[in-house]
CSV table of C-alpha atoms in Angstrom, one decimal:
chain,number,residue,atom,x,y,z
A,1,MET,CA,55.6,6.1,-1.2
A,2,SER,CA,52.2,5.5,-2.6
A,3,ILE,CA,50.9,5.9,-5.9
A,4,PHE,CA,47.6,5.0,-5.8
A,5,PRO,CA,44.8,7.6,-4.0
A,6,ALA,CA,42.5,6.1,-1.1
A,7,TYR,CA,39.2,5.0,-2.6
A,8,GLU,CA,36.1,5.6,-0.6
A,9,THR,CA,32.4,4.2,-1.2
A,10,GLU,CA,29.5,5.0,1.7
A,11,ARG,CA,31.3,2.6,4.1
A,12,LEU,CA,34.6,1.8,2.9
A,13,ILE,CA,38.0,3.1,2.6
A,14,LEU,CA,40.5,1.1,0.2
A,15,ARG,CA,43.8,2.2,0.7
A,16,GLU,CA,47.3,0.9,0.2
A,17,PHE,CA,49.4,-0.6,3.7
A,18,GLU,CA,51.3,1.1,6.9
A,19,LEU,CA,53.1,0.1,9.4
A,20,LYS,CA,50.5,1.5,11.6
A,21,ASP,CA,47.9,-1.7,10.5
A,22,ILE,CA,50.4,-4.5,12.4
A,23,ASP,CA,48.0,-4.6,15.1
A,24,ALA,CA,44.5,-4.8,13.0
A,25,ILE,CA,46.2,-7.2,10.5
A,26,HIS,CA,47.4,-9.6,13.4
A,27,THR,CA,44.0,-9.4,15.1
A,28,TYR,CA,42.0,-10.9,12.3
A,29,LEU,CA,45.2,-12.9,10.6
A,30,SER,CA,45.4,-14.9,13.8
A,31,ASP,CA,41.4,-15.1,14.2
A,32,PRO,CA,40.6,-19.0,13.0
A,33,ALA,CA,37.6,-18.5,11.5
A,34,VAL,CA,39.1,-15.8,9.2
A,35,SER,CA,42.3,-18.0,8.9
A,36,ASN,CA,40.8,-20.5,7.6
A,37,TYR,CA,39.8,-18.9,4.3
A,38,MET,CA,42.5,-17.3,3.4
A,39,MET,CA,46.3,-18.1,2.6
A,40,GLN,CA,48.4,-16.6,5.3
A,41,ASP,CA,47.5,-16.8,8.9
A,42,ALA,CA,49.7,-15.6,11.3
A,43,THR,CA,49.3,-17.0,15.3
A,44,THR,CA,52.5,-14.8,16.5
A,45,LYS,CA,53.3,-10.8,16.2
A,46,GLU,CA,56.1,-11.5,14.0
A,47,GLN,CA,54.4,-13.6,11.7
A,48,SER,CA,51.8,-11.2,11.2
A,49,LEU,CA,55.0,-8.1,11.4
A,50,ASN,CA,56.2,-10.2,8.3
A,51,TYR,CA,53.0,-10.0,6.5
A,52,VAL,CA,53.0,-6.4,6.5
A,53,HIS,CA,56.0,-6.2,5.6
A,54,ARG,CA,55.3,-7.6,2.8
A,55,PHE,CA,53.0,-5.5,1.5
A,56,LEU,CA,55.0,-2.5,2.4
A,57,GLU,CA,57.8,-4.1,-0.4
A,58,PHE,CA,55.3,-5.0,-3.3
A,59,GLN,CA,54.4,-1.1,-2.5
A,60,LYS,CA,58.1,-0.3,-3.9
A,61,GLU,CA,58.3,-2.9,-6.9
A,62,GLU,CA,58.5,-1.3,-10.3
A,63,PRO,CA,56.4,-1.7,-12.2
A,64,ARG,CA,54.1,-2.7,-9.6
A,65,LYS,CA,52.6,-6.4,-10.4
A,66,ILE,CA,51.2,-6.9,-6.3
A,67,LEU,CA,48.2,-4.7,-5.4
A,68,ARG,CA,47.2,-4.9,-1.6
A,69,PHE,CA,44.6,-2.6,-0.7
A,70,ALA,CA,43.6,-2.3,3.3
A,71,ILE,CA,39.8,-2.5,4.0
A,72,ILE,CA,38.6,0.2,7.0
A,73,LEU,CA,35.5,0.7,8.0
A,74,ILE,CA,34.1,4.6,8.1
A,75,SER,CA,32.2,4.2,10.6
A,76,ASN,CA,35.1,3.5,13.1
A,77,ASN,CA,37.8,4.0,11.2
A,78,ARG,CA,39.0,0.2,11.9
A,79,LEU,CA,40.5,-1.9,9.5
A,80,ILE,CA,38.7,-4.8,8.4
A,81,GLY,CA,40.0,-7.1,5.9
A,82,GLU,CA,42.3,-7.0,2.8
A,83,CYS,CA,41.8,-7.2,-1.0
A,84,GLY,CA,44.0,-7.4,-4.2
A,85,LEU,CA,45.2,-7.7,-7.4
A,86,ASN,CA,47.7,-9.8,-8.6
A,87,TYR,CA,49.2,-9.1,-12.3
A,88,PHE,CA,50.8,-11.9,-13.7
A,89,THR,CA,52.8,-12.4,-17.0
A,90,PHE,CA,52.6,-15.7,-18.8
A,91,LEU,CA,55.1,-17.0,-21.4
A,92,ILE,CA,53.5,-19.1,-23.7
A,93,THR,CA,56.4,-21.2,-25.9
A,94,ILE,CA,55.4,-22.9,-28.8
A,95,HIS,CA,57.2,-25.6,-30.0
A,96,MET,CA,56.9,-27.1,-33.3
């Protein structure tokens, strides 16, 4: 269940991922021109499916530490990419 509403601009919608996004995600993850700049690539549909499942699992965590959003182009309702935020807690120990 999404706790974040979709965010809409003049051209784009940012929303949480859904399982139905698998084909669009696989399209850009398997493109070498895109995957060259990402930490993840997926040459098989199964790898893309695992990638989507990770996002869906992140959405269930409490508290949420990883937020990933699908970027949808409004003009054709096409998923064209992703963006996100990661929250990290650093524990600093001072030894004297």
